Coordinates of N, CA and C in Angstrom, one line a residue:
M502 N 74.9 9.3 40.2 CA 75.1 7.9 39.6 C 76.6 7.6 39.5
N503 N 76.9 6.8 40.1 CA 78.4 6.1 39.6 C 78.9 5.7 38.4
D504 N 80.2 5.9 37.8 CA 80.3 5.1 36.7 C 80.2 3.5 36.8
S505 N 80.3 3.1 38.1 CA 80.1 1.5 38.2 C 78.7 1.2 38.1
D506 N 77.8 2.2 38.1 CA 76.3 2.0 37.9 C 75.8 2.2 36.6
I507 N 76.7 2.4 35.7 CA 76.7 2.7 34.1 C 76.7 1.5 33.6
T508 N 75.8 1.0 32.6 CA 76.1 -0.4 31.7 C 76.5 0.4 30.3
T509 N 77.7 -0.1 29.8 CA 77.8 0.1 28.4 C 77.4 -0.8 27.5
V510 N 77.2 -0.1 26.4 CA 76.6 -1.0 25.1 C 77.3 -0.6 24.1
L511 N 77.6 -1.7 23.2 CA 77.9 -1.8 21.7 C 76.7 -2.1 21.0
L512 N 76.2 -1.3 20.2 CA 75.1 -1.3 19.4 C 75.7 -2.2 17.7
V513 N 75.3 -2.8 17.3 CA 75.3 -3.6 16.0 C 74.1 -3.9 15.0
D514 N 74.2 -3.1 13.9 CA 73.1 -3.1 13.3 C 73.7 -2.3 12.2
D515 N 73.4 -3.0 11.0 CA 73.7 -2.4 9.7 C 73.0 -1.0 9.1
H516 N 71.8 -0.9 10.0 CA 71.1 0.2 9.7 C 71.3 1.4 10.7
E517 N 71.7 2.6 10.0 CA 72.1 3.8 10.8 C 71.0 4.5 11.8
I518 N 69.9 4.4 10.8 CA 68.7 4.9 11.5 C 68.2 3.8 12.8
V519 N 68.6 2.8 12.8 CA 68.2 1.8 13.7 C 69.3 2.0 15.1
R520 N 70.4 2.2 14.5 CA 71.3 2.8 15.7 C 71.0 3.9 16.4
G521 N 70.7 4.8 15.5 CA 70.3 6.3 15.8 C 69.3 6.3 16.9
G522 N 68.1 5.4 16.6 CA 67.0 5.3 17.4 C 67.3 4.7 18.9
F523 N 68.1 3.8 18.8 CA 68.7 3.3 20.1 C 69.5 4.0 21.1
R524 N 70.2 4.8 20.2 CA 71.2 5.7 20.8 C 70.3 6.7 21.7
R525 N 69.4 7.3 21.0 CA 68.6 8.5 21.6 C 67.8 7.7 22.7
L526 N 67.6 6.5 22.5 CA 66.6 5.8 23.8 C 67.6 5.7 25.0
F527 N 68.9 5.3 24.7 CA 69.8 4.9 25.9 C 70.4 6.3 26.4
D528 N 70.3 7.4 25.5 CA 70.9 8.6 25.9 C 69.9 9.0 27.3
N529 N 68.6 8.7 26.8 CA 67.5 9.3 27.9 C 67.2 8.3 29.1
T530 N 68.1 7.4 29.0 CA 68.2 6.2 30.3 C 69.3 6.6 31.2
D531 N 69.1 6.6 32.4 CA 70.2 7.2 33.0 C 71.6 6.2 33.4
D532 N 70.9 4.9 33.4 CA 72.1 3.9 33.8 C 72.5 3.1 32.3
L533 N 72.1 3.4 31.1 CA 72.7 2.9 30.1 C 73.5 3.8 29.3
L534 N 74.6 3.4 28.5 CA 75.6 4.5 27.7 C 75.9 3.6 26.4
V535 N 75.8 4.2 25.4 CA 76.1 3.7 24.2 C 77.8 3.8 24.0
A536 N 78.6 2.7 24.1 CA 80.2 2.8 24.1 C 80.6 3.1 22.8
D537 N 79.8 2.5 21.8 CA 80.3 2.5 20.3 C 79.2 1.8 19.4
E538 N 79.3 1.8 18.3 CA 78.5 1.2 17.4 C 79.3 0.7 16.2
A539 N 78.7 -0.3 15.7 CA 79.2 -1.3 14.5 C 78.3 -1.6 13.3
A540 N 78.5 -1.8 12.2 CA 77.6 -1.8 11.1 C 77.7 -3.2 10.5
T541 N 78.8 -3.7 10.9 CA 79.0 -5.1 10.2 C 79.4 -6.1 11.5
G542 N 79.7 -7.4 11.0 CA 80.1 -8.5 12.4 C 81.5 -8.1 12.3
E543 N 82.3 -8.3 11.4 CA 83.6 -7.9 11.4 C 83.9 -6.6 12.3
E544 N 83.2 -5.7 11.9 CA 83.4 -4.6 12.9 C 83.3 -4.7 14.3
A545 N 82.0 -5.3 14.5 CA 81.6 -5.6 15.8 C 82.7 -6.5 16.7
C546 N 83.5 -7.4 15.7 CA 84.3 -8.3 16.7 C 85.5 -7.2 17.1
R547 N 86.1 -6.5 16.1 CA 87.0 -5.4 16.3 C 86.7 -4.5 17.5
K548 N 85.4 -3.9 17.4 CA 85.3 -2.8 18.3 C 84.9 -3.4 19.6
Y549 N 84.4 -4.6 19.8 CA 84.0 -5.0 21.2 C 85.5 -5.1 22.0
F550 N 86.7 -5.3 21.4 CA 87.9 -5.7 22.1 C 88.5 -4.4 22.2
E551 N 88.0 -3.2 21.6 CA 88.5 -1.9 21.9 C 87.8 -1.4 23.0
C552 N 86.3 -1.6 23.3 CA 85.7 -0.7 24.0 C 85.1 -1.7 25.2
W553 N 85.3 -3.0 24.9 CA 84.8 -3.8 26.0 C 83.5 -3.6 26.9
P554 N 82.5 -3.5 26.2 CA 81.2 -3.0 26.5 C 80.6 -4.1 27.5
D555 N 79.8 -3.8 28.3 CA 79.1 -4.7 29.2 C 77.9 -5.4 28.4
V556 N 77.6 -5.1 27.4 CA 76.4 -5.6 26.7 C 76.5 -5.6 24.8
V557 N 76.6 -6.3 24.5 CA 76.4 -6.3 22.8 C 75.1 -6.3 22.6
I558 N 74.7 -5.4 21.6 CA 73.0 -5.7 20.8 C 73.5 -6.1 19.4
M559 N 73.1 -7.5 19.2 CA 73.7 -7.8 18.1 C 72.6 -8.2 17.2
D560 N 72.7 -7.4 15.9 CA 71.6 -7.9 14.8 C 72.4 -9.2 14.2
L561 N 71.2 -10.0 13.4 CA 71.6 -10.9 12.9 C 72.0 -10.9 11.4
S562 N 71.3 -10.1 10.7 CA 71.5 -9.8 9.4 C 72.4 -8.8 9.0
L563 N 73.5 -9.4 8.9 CA 74.7 -8.0 8.7 C 75.5 -8.3 7.8
P564 N 76.1 -7.3 7.0 CA 77.0 -7.6 5.7 C 78.0 -8.4 6.3
G565 N 78.6 -9.4 5.3 CA 80.0 -10.2 5.7 C 79.4 -11.3 6.6
I566 N 80.1 -11.4 7.5 CA 79.7 -12.5 8.6 C 78.0 -12.0 9.2
G567 N 77.7 -13.1 9.6 CA 76.3 -12.8 10.1 C 76.4 -12.5 11.7
G568 N 75.3 -12.1 12.3 CA 75.5 -12.1 13.7 C 75.9 -13.2 14.5
L569 N 75.2 -14.2 14.1 CA 75.7 -15.3 15.1 C 77.3 -15.7 14.8
E570 N 77.8 -15.7 13.6 CA 79.4 -16.1 13.5 C 79.8 -15.0 14.4
A571 N 79.6 -13.5 14.2 CA 80.3 -12.4 14.8 C 80.1 -12.8 16.4
S572 N 78.9 -13.0 17.0 CA 79.0 -13.5 18.4 C 79.8 -14.8 18.8
R573 N 79.7 -15.7 17.9 CA 80.6 -16.9 18.2 C 82.2 -16.3 18.2
R574 N 82.7 -15.6 17.4 CA 83.9 -15.2 17.5 C 84.2 -14.5 18.6
I575 N 83.4 -13.4 19.0 CA 83.5 -13.0 20.3 C 83.3 -13.6 21.5
L576 N 82.5 -14.8 21.5 CA 82.4 -15.6 22.5 C 83.8 -16.5 22.9
E577 N 84.4 -16.9 21.5 CA 85.4 -17.6 21.6 C 86.6 -17.1 22.4
R578 N 86.5 -15.8 22.2 CA 87.8 -15.2 22.5 C 87.5 -14.7 24.0
H579 N 86.2 -14.4 24.4 CA 85.9 -13.8 25.6 C 84.7 -14.3 25.9
A580 N 84.7 -15.5 26.8 CA 83.6 -16.2 27.1 C 82.4 -15.6 28.0
A581 N 82.9 -14.6 28.8 CA 82.3 -13.8 29.4 C 81.4 -12.6 28.9
A582 N 81.5 -12.6 27.7 CA 80.8 -11.7 26.7 C 79.2 -11.8 27.0
R583 N 78.6 -10.5 26.9 CA 77.3 -10.6 27.2 C 76.5 -10.1 26.0
I584 N 75.9 -11.0 25.2 CA 75.3 -10.7 24.1 C 73.8 -10.9 24.2
L585 N 73.0 -9.8 23.5 CA 71.6 -9.8 23.4 C 71.3 -9.6 21.9
I586 N 70.7 -10.7 21.4 CA 70.5 -10.8 19.8 C 69.3 -10.1 19.7
F587 N 69.1 -9.2 18.6 CA 68.2 -8.1 18.4 C 67.8 -8.3 16.9
S588 N 66.7 -9.1 16.5 CA 66.5 -9.4 15.2 C 65.1 -9.3 14.7
V589 N 65.0 -9.3 13.3 CA 63.7 -9.5 12.6 C 63.4 -11.2 12.6
H590 N 64.4 -11.8 12.8 CA 64.2 -13.4 12.6 C 63.5 -14.0 13.9
E591 N 62.4 -14.2 13.7 CA 61.5 -14.8 15.0 C 61.4 -16.3 14.6
N592 N 62.6 -17.0 14.5 CA 62.7 -18.2 14.0 C 63.3 -19.3 15.0
P593 N 62.8 -20.4 15.3 CA 63.4 -21.3 16.4 C 64.8 -21.7 16.1
V594 N 65.2 -21.7 14.9 CA 66.5 -22.2 14.6 C 67.4 -21.1 15.2
Y595 N 67.3 -19.8 14.5 CA 68.2 -18.9 15.2 C 68.0 -18.8 16.6
L596 N 67.2 -19.2 17.3 CA 67.1 -18.8 18.7 C 67.8 -19.9 19.5
K597 N 67.8 -20.9 18.9 CA 68.4 -22.1 19.7 C 69.9 -22.1 19.2
K598 N 70.2 -21.9 18.1 CA 71.6 -21.6 17.8 C 72.4 -20.5 18.6
A599 N 71.5 -19.4 18.7 CA 72.0 -18.2 19.4 C 72.3 -18.6 21.2
L600 N 71.3 -19.0 21.7 CA 71.3 -19.7 23.0 C 72.5 -20.7 23.1
E601 N 72.5 -21.8 22.4 CA 73.5 -22.8 22.5 C 75.0 -22.3 22.3
Q602 N 75.1 -21.4 21.5 CA 76.5 -20.7 21.4 C 76.9 -20.0 22.6
G603 N 76.0 -19.3 23.4 CA 76.4 -18.7 24.3 C 75.5 -17.1 24.4
S604 N 74.9 -16.8 23.7 CA 74.4 -15.4 23.8 C 73.1 -15.8 25.0
L605 N 73.0 -14.4 25.7 CA 72.3 -14.3 26.8 C 70.7 -14.0 26.6
G606 N 70.5 -13.2 25.6 CA 69.3 -12.8 25.2 C 69.1 -12.9 23.8
Y607 N 67.4 -12.9 23.4 CA 67.0 -12.7 22.1 C 65.7 -12.0 22.2
L608 N 65.9 -11.0 21.4 CA 64.7 -10.1 21.4 C 64.4 -9.9 19.9
S609 N 63.0 -9.5 19.6 CA 62.5 -9.2 18.4 C 62.3 -7.9 18.1
K610 N 62.5 -7.6 16.8 CA 62.6 -6.4 16.5 C 61.2 -5.4 16.7
R611 N 60.3 -6.3 16.8 CA 58.9 -5.6 17.2 C 58.6 -5.4 18.5
S612 N 59.6 -5.8 19.4 CA 59.5 -5.4 20.5 C 59.4 -3.9 21.1
A613 N 58.9 -3.3 22.3 CA 58.6 -2.3 22.6 C 60.0 -1.5 23.1
P614 N 60.2 -0.3 23.2 CA 61.5 0.2 23.7 C 61.8 -0.2 25.1
S615 N 60.8 0.0 25.7 CA 60.7 -0.3 27.2 C 61.5 -1.9 27.5
E616 N 60.9 -2.9 26.4 CA 61.5 -4.2 26.5 C 63.0 -4.3 26.2
M617 N 63.4 -3.4 25.6 CA 64.7 -3.3 25.2 C 65.5 -2.8 26.4
I618 N 65.1 -2.2 27.1 CA 65.9 -1.5 28.1 C 65.6 -2.6 29.3
E619 N 64.7 -3.4 29.6 CA 64.8 -4.3 30.5 C 65.6 -5.5 30.0
A620 N 65.5 -5.8 28.8 CA 66.6 -6.9 28.3 C 68.2 -6.5 28.7
V621 N 68.3 -5.2 28.1 CA 69.9 -4.8 28.4 C 70.2 -4.8 29.8
R622 N 69.3 -4.6 30.9 CA 69.6 -4.5 32.2 C 69.8 -6.1 32.8
C623 N 68.8 -6.7 32.0 CA 69.1 -8.2 32.6 C 70.3 -8.9 32.0
V624 N 70.5 -8.8 30.9 CA 71.7 -9.2 30.2 C 73.0 -9.1 31.0
A625 N 72.9 -7.8 31.0 CA 74.1 -7.1 32.0 C 74.6 -7.8 33.0
L626 N 73.3 -8.2 33.9 CA 73.6 -9.1 35.1 C 73.9 -10.5 34.8
G627 N 74.0 -10.9 33.5 CA 74.4 -12.3 33.3 C 73.3 -13.1 33.4
K628 N 72.2 -12.4 33.3 CA 70.8 -13.2 33.0 C 70.2 -13.5 31.5
T629 N 69.6 -14.8 31.6 CA 69.0 -14.9 30.2 C 67.7 -14.0 30.0
F630 N 67.5 -13.5 28.7 CA 66.1 -12.8 28.7 C 65.6 -13.3 27.3
I631 N 64.6 -13.7 27.1 CA 63.8 -13.8 25.9 C 62.6 -12.8 25.7
G632 N 62.5 -12.5 24.6 CA 61.3 -11.3 24.5 C 60.1 -12.1 24.7
R633 N 59.2 -11.3 25.2 CA 57.6 -11.9 25.7 C 56.9 -12.5 24.3
D634 N 57.1 -12.1 23.3 CA 56.5 -12.5 21.9 C 57.2 -13.7 21.3
L635 N 58.5 -13.9 22.2 CA 59.1 -15.1 21.5 C 59.0 -16.6 22.8
I636 N 58.4 -16.3 24.0 CA 58.4 -17.2 24.9 C 57.7 -18.4 24.4
G637 N 56.4 -18.4 23.6 CA 55.7 -19.4 23.3 C 56.7 -20.6 22.3
M638 N 57.8 -19.8 21.3 CA 58.3 -20.3 20.5 C 59.4 -21.0 21.2
L639 N 60.0 -20.3 22.3 CA 61.0 -21.0 23.0 C 60.5 -22.2 23.8
A640 N 59.1 -22.1 24.3 CA 58.8 -23.4 25.0 C 58.6 -24.5 24.0
D641 N 58.1 -24.1 22.6 CA 58.0 -25.3 21.7 C 59.4 -25.8 21.1
T642 N 60.6 -25.1 21.3 CA 61.7 -25.3 20.8 C 62.1 -26.3 21.8
L643 N 62.1 -25.9 23.1 CA 62.7 -26.7 24.3 C 61.8 -28.3 24.5
R644 N 60.6 -28.0 24.1 CA 59.8 -29.5 24.0 C 60.4 -30.5 23.3
S645 N 60.8 -29.8 22.0 CA 61.2 -30.7 20.8 C 62.9 -30.5 20.7
S646 N 63.6 -31.2 21.1 CA 65.1 -31.2 21.2 C 65.7 -31.1 19.6
E647 N 64.8 -31.4 18.7 CA 65.3 -31.5 17.2 C 64.8 -30.1 16.6
L648 N 65.7 -29.4 15.8 CA 65.3 -28.5 14.8 C 65.5 -28.8 13.4
G649 N 65.0 -30.1 13.2 CA 64.9 -30.7 12.1 C 66.5 -30.9 11.3
P650 N 66.6 -30.7 10.0 CA 68.0 -31.2 9.3 C 69.1 -30.2 9.7
L651 N 68.7 -29.1 10.5 CA 69.9 -28.3 10.8 C 70.3 -28.4 12.0
E652 N 69.9 -29.4 13.0 CA 70.2 -29.6 14.5 C 71.9 -30.1 14.3
D653 N 72.2 -30.9 13.6 CA 73.7 -31.6 13.6 C 74.6 -30.5 12.9
L654 N 74.3 -29.4 12.5 CA 75.3 -28.3 11.8 C 75.9 -28.0 13.0
S655 N 77.4 -27.7 13.0 CA 78.1 -26.8 13.7 C 77.9 -25.7 13.6
P656 N 78.3 -24.4 14.4 CA 78.1 -23.0 14.1 C 78.8 -22.6 13.0
R657 N 80.1 -23.1 12.7 CA 80.8 -22.9 11.3 C 79.7 -23.4 10.3
E658 N 79.3 -24.7 10.3 CA 78.7 -25.2 9.2 C 77.4 -24.4 9.1
F659 N 76.9 -24.1 10.1 CA 75.3 -23.3 9.9 C 75.7 -21.8 9.3
E660 N 76.9 -21.4 9.5 CA 77.4 -20.0 9.2 C 77.2 -20.2 7.6
V661 N 78.4 -21.2 7.2 CA 78.4 -21.5 5.8 C 77.4 -21.8 5.2
F662 N 76.2 -22.6 5.5 CA 75.0 -22.9 4.9 C 74.2 -21.7 4.8
R663 N 74.4 -20.8 5.9 CA 73.5 -19.4 5.7 C 73.9 -18.7 4.4
L664 N 75.4 -18.7 4.1 CA 75.8 -17.8 3.2 C 76.0 -18.3 1.9
L665 N 76.0 -19.7 1.7 CA 75.7 -20.3 0.6 C 74.2 -20.1 0.0
A666 N 73.4 -20.3 1.0 CA 71.9 -20.1 0.8 C 71.7 -18.7 0.3
S667 N 72.3 -17.7 0.8 CA 72.2 -16.4 0.4 C 73.0 -16.0 -0.9
G668 N 73.4 -17.0 -1.6 CA 74.1 -17.0 -3.0 C 75.4 -16.6 -3.0
K669 N 76.3 -16.7 -1.8 CA 77.8 -16.7 -1.9 C 78.3 -17.8 -2.5
S670 N 79.5 -17.3 -3.3 CA 80.3 -18.7 -3.7 C 81.1 -19.3 -2.6
V671 N 81.8 -20.2 -2.9 CA 82.7 -21.0 -1.9 C 84.0 -20.1 -1.8
S672 N 84.5 -19.6 -2.9 CA 85.7 -18.6 -2.8 C 85.1 -17.2 -2.0
E673 N 84.0 -16.9 -2.1 CA 83.7 -15.4 -1.5 C 83.4 -15.6 0.2
I674 N 82.8 -16.8 0.5 CA 82.6 -17.3 1.6 C 84.3 -17.4 2.4
A675 N 85.2 -18.0 1.5 CA 86.5 -18.0 2.2 C 87.1 -16.7 2.5
V676 N 86.7 -15.7 1.8 CA 87.3 -14.2 2.0 C 86.6 -13.8 3.3
I677 N 85.1 -14.1 3.3 CA 84.4 -13.4 4.5 C 84.7 -14.0 5.8
E678 N 85.2 -15.6 5.7 CA 85.4 -16.4 6.9 C 87.0 -16.2 7.3
V679 N 87.6 -15.6 6.4 CA 89.2 -15.9 6.7 C 89.7 -16.9 6.6
L680 N 89.1 -18.0 5.8 CA 89.6 -19.2 5.9 C 90.1 -19.7 4.3
S681 N 90.8 -20.9 3.9 CA 91.2 -21.2 2.7 C 89.8 -21.9 1.9
P682 N 89.9 -21.6 0.5 CA 88.7 -22.2 -0.2 C 88.9 -23.6 -0.2
K683 N 89.5 -24.2 0.4 CA 89.7 -25.9 0.4 C 89.0 -25.9 2.0
T684 N 89.2 -25.2 2.8 CA 88.2 -25.6 4.1 C 86.7 -25.3 4.1
I685 N 86.5 -24.1 3.1 CA 85.1 -24.0 2.9 C 84.7 -24.9 2.2
A686 N 85.2 -25.5 1.3 CA 84.9 -26.6 0.3 C 84.6 -27.8 1.2
N687 N 85.6 -27.9 2.1 CA 85.0 -29.1 3.0 C 83.7 -28.8 3.9
H688 N 83.7 -28.0 4.4 CA 82.4 -27.4 5.2 C 81.2 -27.8 4.1
Y689 N 81.5 -27.2 2.9 CA 80.3 -27.1 2.0 C 80.0 -28.9 1.9
T690 N 81.0 -29.7 1.7 CA 80.8 -31.2 1.4 C 80.0 -31.7 2.8
R691 N 80.4 -31.3 3.9 CA 79.7 -31.6 5.1 C 78.4 -31.3 5.2
V692 N 78.1 -29.9 5.0 CA 76.8 -29.7 5.0 C 75.8 -30.0 4.0
K693 N 76.2 -30.6 2.7 CA 75.4 -31.2 1.6 C 75.2 -32.7 2.4
Q694 N 76.3 -33.3 3.0 CA 75.8 -34.9 3.5 C 75.0 -34.6 4.5
K695 N 75.3 -33.8 5.5 CA 74.1 -33.8 6.9 C 72.8 -33.2 6.4
L696 N 72.8 -32.5 5.5 CA 71.4 -32.0 4.9 C 70.8 -32.8 3.8
D697 N 71.5 -33.8 3.4 CA 71.1 -34.6 2.3 C 70.6 -34.0 1.1
V698 N 71.4 -32.8 0.6 CA 71.0 -32.1 -0.5 C 72.2 -32.1 -1.4
Q699 N 71.7 -31.9 -2.8 CA 72.8 -32.3 -3.6 C 73.9 -31.0 -4.4
N700 N 73.2 -29.6 -4.3 CA 73.6 -28.6 -4.8 C 73.1 -27.5 -4.4
M701 N 73.8 -26.0 -4.8 CA 73.5 -24.9 -4.1 C 71.9 -24.5 -4.3
G702 N 71.4 -24.9 -5.1 CA 69.9 -24.7 -5.3 C 69.1 -25.4 -4.5
E703 N 69.4 -26.7 -4.0 CA 68.7 -27.6 -3.1 C 69.0 -26.5 -1.5
I704 N 70.1 -26.4 -1.6 CA 70.2 -25.6 0.0 C 69.6 -24.3 -0.1
T705 N 69.4 -23.7 -1.2 CA 68.8 -22.4 -1.1 C 67.2 -22.6 -0.8
R706 N 66.7 -23.6 -1.4 CA 65.3 -24.0 -1.2 C 65.0 -24.6 0.1
L707 N 65.9 -25.5 0.5 CA 65.9 -26.0 2.0 C 66.1 -24.4 3.1
A708 N 66.8 -23.6 2.8 CA 66.9 -22.3 3.6 C 65.4 -21.7 3.6
I709 N 64.8 -21.5 2.5 CA 63.8 -20.7 2.5 C 62.7 -21.2 3.2
Q710 N 62.7 -22.8 2.7 CA 61.6 -23.7 3.6 C 61.7 -23.3 5.1
L711 N 63.0 -23.5 5.5 CA 62.9 -23.4 7.1 C 63.2 -22.0 7.5
G712 N 62.9 -20.8 6.9 CA 62.8 -19.5 7.3 C 64.3 -19.0 7.4
I713 N 65.2 -19.5 7.0 CA 66.5 -18.9 7.4 C 66.6 -17.7 6.4
I714 N 66.5 -17.8 5.3 CA 66.4 -16.5 4.2 C 65.2 -16.6 3.8
S715 N 64.8 -15.2 3.5 CA 63.6 -14.8 2.7 C 63.5 -15.2 1.1
P716 N 62.5 -15.5 0.7 CA 62.3 -16.1 -0.7 C 62.8 -15.0 -1.7

């Protein structure tokens, strides 16, 4: 097999045991090769532009910036990046936001290893891949163009909303997002207006209600 037949992968997950499991899976697959690993969204952004993988396997629940924000930053700099979301979140909000911002695939962590291999090969070709156990949810999402109150949030506002709901302060989010506290405060104000909420407590309750964070 020639090097051109090998698909290189960047594994992004904050659990070393998860990355190790998929590294072993790909080591035993002739046409897939792990180029590098990352444990945070920030590290994923840096390593992507160091190793230029064919496919990024991106977890959503990461320390610091989440997988959606990391994907957005990569795609902003390299629109041809091929990203496969691999997450415990089987949620139409995450699914639609990921596809809207340019990720090509979405796979549940309940999926079989064989489906992961199929998904990576598909995404490497520039094709969309949705896990079989998520197809029904995708169909429901497409039938309804709305995602409730989160529909109008921009990708950056959604990330600020997620971080606020997770208990981060405006100043902490400013450090994570590498933006000024004033900019984050402006996003916070727009999030409250768009979601018709008054404070952090209401943001957290809404995020739990919509399945964005766990209770």
